[in-house]
Protein backbone atom coordinates (compact mmCIF):
# COMPACT_ATOMS: atom_id res chain seq x y z
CA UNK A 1 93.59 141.59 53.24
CA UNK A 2 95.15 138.11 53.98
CA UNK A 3 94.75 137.18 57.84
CA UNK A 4 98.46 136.86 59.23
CA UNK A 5 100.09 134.57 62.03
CA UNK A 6 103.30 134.44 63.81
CA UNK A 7 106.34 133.35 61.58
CA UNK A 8 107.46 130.11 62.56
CA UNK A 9 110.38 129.66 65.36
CA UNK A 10 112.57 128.40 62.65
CA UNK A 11 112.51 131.32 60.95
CA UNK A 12 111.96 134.03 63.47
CA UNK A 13 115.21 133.22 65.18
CA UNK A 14 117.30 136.20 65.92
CA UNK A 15 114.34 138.60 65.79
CA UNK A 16 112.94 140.32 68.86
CA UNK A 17 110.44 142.00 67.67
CA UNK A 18 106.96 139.95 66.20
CA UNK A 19 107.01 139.08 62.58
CA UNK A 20 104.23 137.74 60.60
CA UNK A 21 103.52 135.90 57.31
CA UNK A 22 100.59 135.46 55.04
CA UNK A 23 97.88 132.67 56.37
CA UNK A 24 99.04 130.86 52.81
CA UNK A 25 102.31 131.43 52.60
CA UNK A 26 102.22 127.08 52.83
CA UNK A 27 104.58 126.85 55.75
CA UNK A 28 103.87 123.41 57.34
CA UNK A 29 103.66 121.92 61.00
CA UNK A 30 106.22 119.30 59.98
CA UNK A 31 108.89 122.47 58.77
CA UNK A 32 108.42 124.14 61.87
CA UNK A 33 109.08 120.75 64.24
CA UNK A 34 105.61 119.28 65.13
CA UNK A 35 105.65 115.60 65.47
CA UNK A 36 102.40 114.00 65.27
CA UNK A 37 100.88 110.90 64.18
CA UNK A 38 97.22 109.89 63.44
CA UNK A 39 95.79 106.88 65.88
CA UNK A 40 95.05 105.16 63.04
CA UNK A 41 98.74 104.68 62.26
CA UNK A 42 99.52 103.66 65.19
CA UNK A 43 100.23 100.07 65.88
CA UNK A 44 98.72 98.59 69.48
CA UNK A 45 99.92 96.48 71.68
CA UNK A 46 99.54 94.69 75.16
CA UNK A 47 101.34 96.32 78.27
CA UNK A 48 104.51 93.85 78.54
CA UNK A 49 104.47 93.14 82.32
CA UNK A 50 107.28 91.47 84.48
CA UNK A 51 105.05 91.52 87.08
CA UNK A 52 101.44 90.87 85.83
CA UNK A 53 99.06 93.88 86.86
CA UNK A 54 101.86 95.86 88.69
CA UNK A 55 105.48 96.03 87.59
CA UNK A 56 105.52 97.00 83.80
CA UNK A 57 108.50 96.39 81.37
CA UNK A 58 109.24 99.66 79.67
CA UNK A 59 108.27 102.01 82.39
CA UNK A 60 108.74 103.62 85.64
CA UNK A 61 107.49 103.03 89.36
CA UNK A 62 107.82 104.14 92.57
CA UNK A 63 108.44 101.81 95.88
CA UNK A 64 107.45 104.10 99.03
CA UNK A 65 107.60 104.08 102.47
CA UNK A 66 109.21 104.89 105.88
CA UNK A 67 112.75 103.81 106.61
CA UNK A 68 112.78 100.17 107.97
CA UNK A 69 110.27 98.52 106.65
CA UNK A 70 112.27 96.19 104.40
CA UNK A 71 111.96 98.72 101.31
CA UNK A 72 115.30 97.55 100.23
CA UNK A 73 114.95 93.39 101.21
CA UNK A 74 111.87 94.13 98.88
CA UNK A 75 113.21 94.92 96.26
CA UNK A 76 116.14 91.74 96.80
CA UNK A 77 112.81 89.65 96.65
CA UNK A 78 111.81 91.10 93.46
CA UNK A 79 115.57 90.63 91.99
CA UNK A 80 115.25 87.35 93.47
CA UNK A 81 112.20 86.55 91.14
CA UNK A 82 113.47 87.82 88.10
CA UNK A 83 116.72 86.71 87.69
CA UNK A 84 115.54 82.76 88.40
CA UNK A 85 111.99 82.89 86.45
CA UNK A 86 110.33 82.41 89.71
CA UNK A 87 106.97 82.77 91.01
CA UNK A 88 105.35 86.34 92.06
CA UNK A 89 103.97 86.09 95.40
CA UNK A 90 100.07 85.27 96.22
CA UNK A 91 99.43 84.73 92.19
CA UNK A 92 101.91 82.38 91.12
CA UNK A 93 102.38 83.75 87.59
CA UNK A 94 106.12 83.11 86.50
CA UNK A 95 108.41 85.64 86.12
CA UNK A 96 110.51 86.32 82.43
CA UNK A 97 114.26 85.28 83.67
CA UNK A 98 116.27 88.09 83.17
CA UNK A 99 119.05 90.58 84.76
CA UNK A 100 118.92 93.02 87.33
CA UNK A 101 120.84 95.96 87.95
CA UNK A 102 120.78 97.83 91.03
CA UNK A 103 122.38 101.62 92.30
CA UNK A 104 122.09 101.31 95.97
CA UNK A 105 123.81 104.27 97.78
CA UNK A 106 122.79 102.97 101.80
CA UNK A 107 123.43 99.74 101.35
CA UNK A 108 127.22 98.02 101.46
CA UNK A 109 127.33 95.09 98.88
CA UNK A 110 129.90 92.92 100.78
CA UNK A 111 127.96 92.92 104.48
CA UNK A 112 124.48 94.01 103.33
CA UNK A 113 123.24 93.71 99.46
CA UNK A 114 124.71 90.67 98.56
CA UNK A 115 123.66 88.95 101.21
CA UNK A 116 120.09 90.17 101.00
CA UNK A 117 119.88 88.91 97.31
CA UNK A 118 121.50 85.27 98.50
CA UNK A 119 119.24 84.98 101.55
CA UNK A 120 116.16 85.89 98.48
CA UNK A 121 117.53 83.11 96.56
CA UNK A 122 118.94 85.33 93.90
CA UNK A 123 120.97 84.50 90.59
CA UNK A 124 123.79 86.22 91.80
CA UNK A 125 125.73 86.07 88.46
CA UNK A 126 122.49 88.04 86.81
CA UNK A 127 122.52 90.87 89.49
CA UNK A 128 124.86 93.61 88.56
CA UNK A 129 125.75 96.62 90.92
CA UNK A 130 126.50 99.79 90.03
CA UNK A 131 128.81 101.45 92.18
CA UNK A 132 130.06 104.62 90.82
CA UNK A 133 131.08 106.94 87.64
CA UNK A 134 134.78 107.49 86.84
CA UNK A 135 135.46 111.11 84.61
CA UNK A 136 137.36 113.30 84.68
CA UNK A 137 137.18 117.09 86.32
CA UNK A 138 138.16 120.23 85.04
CA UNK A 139 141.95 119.91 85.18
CA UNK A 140 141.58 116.21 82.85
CA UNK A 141 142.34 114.28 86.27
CA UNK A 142 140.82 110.89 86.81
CA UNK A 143 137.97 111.19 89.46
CA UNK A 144 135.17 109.03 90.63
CA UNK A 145 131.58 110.00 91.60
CA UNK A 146 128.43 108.96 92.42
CA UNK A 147 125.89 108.48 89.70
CA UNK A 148 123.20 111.70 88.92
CA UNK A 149 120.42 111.01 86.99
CA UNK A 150 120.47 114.62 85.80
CA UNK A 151 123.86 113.40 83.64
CA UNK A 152 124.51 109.96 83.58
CA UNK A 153 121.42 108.45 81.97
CA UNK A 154 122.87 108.62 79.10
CA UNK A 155 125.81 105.81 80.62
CA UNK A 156 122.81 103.52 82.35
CA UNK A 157 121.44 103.10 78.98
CA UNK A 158 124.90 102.17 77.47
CA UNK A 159 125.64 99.75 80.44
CA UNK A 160 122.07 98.12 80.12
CA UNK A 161 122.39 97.58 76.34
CA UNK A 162 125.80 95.77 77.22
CA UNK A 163 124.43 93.12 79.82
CA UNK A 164 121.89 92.87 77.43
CA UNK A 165 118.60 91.18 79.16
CA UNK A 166 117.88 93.78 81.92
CA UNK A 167 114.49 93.10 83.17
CA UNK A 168 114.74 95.08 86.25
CA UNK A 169 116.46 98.26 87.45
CA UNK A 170 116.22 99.74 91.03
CA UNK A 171 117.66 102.88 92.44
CA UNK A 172 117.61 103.02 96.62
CA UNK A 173 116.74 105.76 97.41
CA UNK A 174 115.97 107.72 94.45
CA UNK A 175 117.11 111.14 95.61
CA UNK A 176 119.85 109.94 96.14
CA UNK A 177 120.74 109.69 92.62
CA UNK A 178 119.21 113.47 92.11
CA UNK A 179 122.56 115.56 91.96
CA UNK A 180 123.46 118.52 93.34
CA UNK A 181 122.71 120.61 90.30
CA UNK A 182 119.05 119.91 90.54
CA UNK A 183 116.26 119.94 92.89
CA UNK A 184 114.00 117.20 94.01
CA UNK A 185 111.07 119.68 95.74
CA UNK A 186 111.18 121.26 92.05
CA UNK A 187 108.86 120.01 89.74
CA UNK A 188 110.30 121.22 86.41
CA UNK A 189 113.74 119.21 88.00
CA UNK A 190 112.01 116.31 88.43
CA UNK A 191 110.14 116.12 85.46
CA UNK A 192 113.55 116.54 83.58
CA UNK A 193 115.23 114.19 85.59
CA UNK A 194 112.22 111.62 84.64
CA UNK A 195 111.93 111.84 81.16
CA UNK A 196 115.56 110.38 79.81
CA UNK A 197 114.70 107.76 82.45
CA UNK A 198 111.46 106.74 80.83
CA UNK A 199 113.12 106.65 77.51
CA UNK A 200 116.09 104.80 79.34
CA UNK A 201 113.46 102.20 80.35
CA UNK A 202 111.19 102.13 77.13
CA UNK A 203 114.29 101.86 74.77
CA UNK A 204 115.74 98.98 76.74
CA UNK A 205 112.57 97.37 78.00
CA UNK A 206 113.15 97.26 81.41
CA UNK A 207 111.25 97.98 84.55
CA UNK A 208 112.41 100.75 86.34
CA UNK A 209 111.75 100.98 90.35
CA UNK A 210 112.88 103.84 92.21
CA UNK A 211 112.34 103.35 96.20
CA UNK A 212 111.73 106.55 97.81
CA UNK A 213 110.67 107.62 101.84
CA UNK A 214 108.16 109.33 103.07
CA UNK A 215 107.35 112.81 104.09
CA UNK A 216 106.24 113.46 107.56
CA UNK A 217 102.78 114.58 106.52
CA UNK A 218 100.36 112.25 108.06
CA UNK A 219 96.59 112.42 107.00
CA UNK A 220 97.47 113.57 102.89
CA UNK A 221 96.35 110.93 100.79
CA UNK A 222 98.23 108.33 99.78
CA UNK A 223 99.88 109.37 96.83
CA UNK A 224 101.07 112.13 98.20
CA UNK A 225 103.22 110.45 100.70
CA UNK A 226 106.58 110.11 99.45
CA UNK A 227 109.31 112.73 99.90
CA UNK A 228 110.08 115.30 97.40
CA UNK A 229 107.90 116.98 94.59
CA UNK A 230 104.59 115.00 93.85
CA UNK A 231 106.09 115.07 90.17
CA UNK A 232 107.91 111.82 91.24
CA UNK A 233 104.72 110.06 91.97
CA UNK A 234 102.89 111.43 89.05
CA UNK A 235 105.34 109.83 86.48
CA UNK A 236 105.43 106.33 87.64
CA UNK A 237 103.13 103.90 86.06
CA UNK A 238 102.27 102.77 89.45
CA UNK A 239 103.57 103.32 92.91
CA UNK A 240 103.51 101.18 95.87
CA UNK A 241 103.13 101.81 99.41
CA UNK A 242 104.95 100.27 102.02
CA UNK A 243 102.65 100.49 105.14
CA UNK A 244 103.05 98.48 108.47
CA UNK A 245 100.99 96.75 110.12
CA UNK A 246 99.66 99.25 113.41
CA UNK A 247 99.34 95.49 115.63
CA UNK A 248 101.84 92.95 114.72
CA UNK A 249 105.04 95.13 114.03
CA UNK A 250 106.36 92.29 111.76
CA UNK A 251 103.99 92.48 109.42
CA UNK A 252 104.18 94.85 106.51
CA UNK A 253 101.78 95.40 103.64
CA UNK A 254 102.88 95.89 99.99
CA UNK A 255 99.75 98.67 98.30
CA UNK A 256 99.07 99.48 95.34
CA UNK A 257 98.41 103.61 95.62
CA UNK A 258 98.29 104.15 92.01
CA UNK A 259 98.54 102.11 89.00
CA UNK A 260 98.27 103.41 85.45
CA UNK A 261 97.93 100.43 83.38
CA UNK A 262 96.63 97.72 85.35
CA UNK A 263 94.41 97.04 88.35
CA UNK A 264 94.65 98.97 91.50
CA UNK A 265 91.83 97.57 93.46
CA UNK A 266 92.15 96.34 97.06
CA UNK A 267 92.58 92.77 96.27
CA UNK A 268 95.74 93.83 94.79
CA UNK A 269 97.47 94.70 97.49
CA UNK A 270 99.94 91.91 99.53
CA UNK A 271 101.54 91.62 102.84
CA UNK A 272 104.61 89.85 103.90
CA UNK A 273 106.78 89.40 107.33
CA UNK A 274 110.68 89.92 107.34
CA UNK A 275 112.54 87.13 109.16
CA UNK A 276 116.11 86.50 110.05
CA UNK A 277 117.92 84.48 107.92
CA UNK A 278 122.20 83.18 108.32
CA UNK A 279 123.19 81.70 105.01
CA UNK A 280 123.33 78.18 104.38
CA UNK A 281 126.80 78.31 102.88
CA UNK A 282 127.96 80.94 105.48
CA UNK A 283 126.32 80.59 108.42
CA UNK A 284 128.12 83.51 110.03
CA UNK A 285 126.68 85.80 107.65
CA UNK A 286 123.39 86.85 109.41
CA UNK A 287 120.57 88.92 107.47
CA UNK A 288 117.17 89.03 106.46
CA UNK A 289 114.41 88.19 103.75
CA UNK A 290 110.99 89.11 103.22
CA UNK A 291 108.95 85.83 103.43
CA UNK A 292 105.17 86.82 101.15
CA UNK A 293 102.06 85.92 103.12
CA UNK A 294 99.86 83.60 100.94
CA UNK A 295 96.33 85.61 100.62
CA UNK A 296 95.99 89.29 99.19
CA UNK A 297 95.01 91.75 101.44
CA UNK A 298 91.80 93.42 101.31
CA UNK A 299 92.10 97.00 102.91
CA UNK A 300 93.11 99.87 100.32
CA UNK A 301 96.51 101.44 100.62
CA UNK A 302 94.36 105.06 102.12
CA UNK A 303 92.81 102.75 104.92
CA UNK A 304 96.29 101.21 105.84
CA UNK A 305 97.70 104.50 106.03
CA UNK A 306 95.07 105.69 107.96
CA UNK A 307 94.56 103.11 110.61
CA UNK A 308 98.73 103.17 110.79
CA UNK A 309 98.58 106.67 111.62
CA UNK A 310 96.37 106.35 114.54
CA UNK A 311 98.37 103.27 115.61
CA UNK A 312 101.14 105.54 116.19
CA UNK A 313 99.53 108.29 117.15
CA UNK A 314 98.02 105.76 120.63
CA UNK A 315 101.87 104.34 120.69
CA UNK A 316 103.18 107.96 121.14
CA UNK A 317 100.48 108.82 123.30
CA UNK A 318 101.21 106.07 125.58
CA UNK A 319 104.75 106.64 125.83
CA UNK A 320 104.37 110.42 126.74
């Protein structure tokens, strides 16, 4: 007798019960939804990187660390190098000019975002903010809300396509951005948060960053730092630590703690100072900038973490 297998999905619709059809009955993987392709069809080609070795065009990565530690100015610095072609710290290799758009919900643009991306040196007229979603609710009024990634992808993608050169996009903090209908401790909600975001970034070629915070778990390993499921971490291309310095408290250091498609060795890994800075146009506007140290640094983001930890666990001993 003819071995049988489960009737395709298509087909067994409806049914509760098992139903099976003849090994040869010539139903197909293509007529019952596979999509495959054999390597040999497949065309390669070279990672596209904004940032040589660490920020890729095209994909997702993560920006991590505790709350004032110049996450935020960082990321100014980076919008900074983008939108004028400029130089990325310590290597020199210039930057592809492009836009930046940026969903910031702790930051004010008039006193505290704008400023931040003058002070960088930014191409203001290539940064664009996004501040909000208008819709409408249930009884067709006009309402405004903040941006969820577990809707409103779908709108990023149509607002990058119109400025048209995004290079970079940032979202500060990430969760943030999560929405109340989903959960960012749950994996399967992160994961399907993630995944119109990587085709967000991949269909319009830009880098994505999301900036998140850490958890309070000292002594896990590094990637395991940031708040929320580990699923965040897993999906970015690379993440980056932001660790400071357990001596001089205004130095920070910029590590690589995982990096999918290009180097993630020690020598990768940067450190910069933040410095006060009142604008030369408006000197009574008064904020900050990260300034890049000139030489990488050559601890791993695991040792940083660890000697920080027991800097602050001798500070809080000595204050008890």
């Amino acid at each position: 007798s003819a071995r049988t297998q489960p009737r395709p999905v298509s087909q067994a619709l409806g049914h509760s019960k098992s139903i099976s059809y003849p090994a040869n009955a010539g139903v197909s993987a293509e007529s019952v939804g596979v999509v495959s392709v054999r390597a040999s069809e497949v065309t390669m080609r070279p990672v596209n990187w904004l940032w040589k070795g660490k920020l890729a065009c095209g994909k997702i990565s993560m920006i991590q660390g505790d709350p004032g530690l110049g996450k935020s100015m960082l990321t100014a610095s980076l919008a900074a190098i983008v939108t004028t072609g400029g130089m990325w710290p310590v290597t020199r290799d210039r930057s592809p000019v492009g836009s930046v758009l940026i969903l910031s919900a702790e930051d004010d643009p008039e006193d505290t975002l704008v400023p931040r991306l003058d002070a960088a040196g930014a191409d203001l007229s290539r940064v664009h903010i996004m501040q909000a979603i208008k819709t409408v609710n249930e009884r067709d009024e006009a309402v405004t809300r903040g941006f969820d990634l577990s809707q409103d992808v779908s709108r990023l993608i149509i607002k990058m396509r119109e400025i048209g050169d995004v290079r970079l996009v940032s979202l500060d903090p990430v969760l943030a951005f999560v929405g109340q209908t989903k959960d960012s401790h749950k994996t399967s909600d992160v994961r399907g948060i993630l995944a119109p975001l990587s085709v967000a970034a991949y269909e319009c070629g830009a880098s994505i960053v999301l900036v998140n915070h850490l958890n309070k778990s000292t002594g896990q390993s590094a990637i395991n730092r940031g708040q929320g499921s580990n699923a965040w971490a897993a999906a970015a291309r690379a993440v980056f630590s932001v660790i400071s310095d357990k001596e001089d408290e205004r130095k920070r250091y910029f590590a690589t703690t995982k990096n999918n498609l290009g180097a993630d060795g020690a020598d990768t890994n940067l450190s910069y100072r933040i410095e006060t800075y009142a604008l030369d146009h408006n000197p009574d506007i008064v904020t900050a900038r990260i300034m890049w140290d000139a030489a990488p640094v050559t601890q791993t983001a695991s040792e940083l973490f660890a000697q920080n930890d027991v800097g602050n666990v001798e500070k809080n001993d000595m204050t008890e």
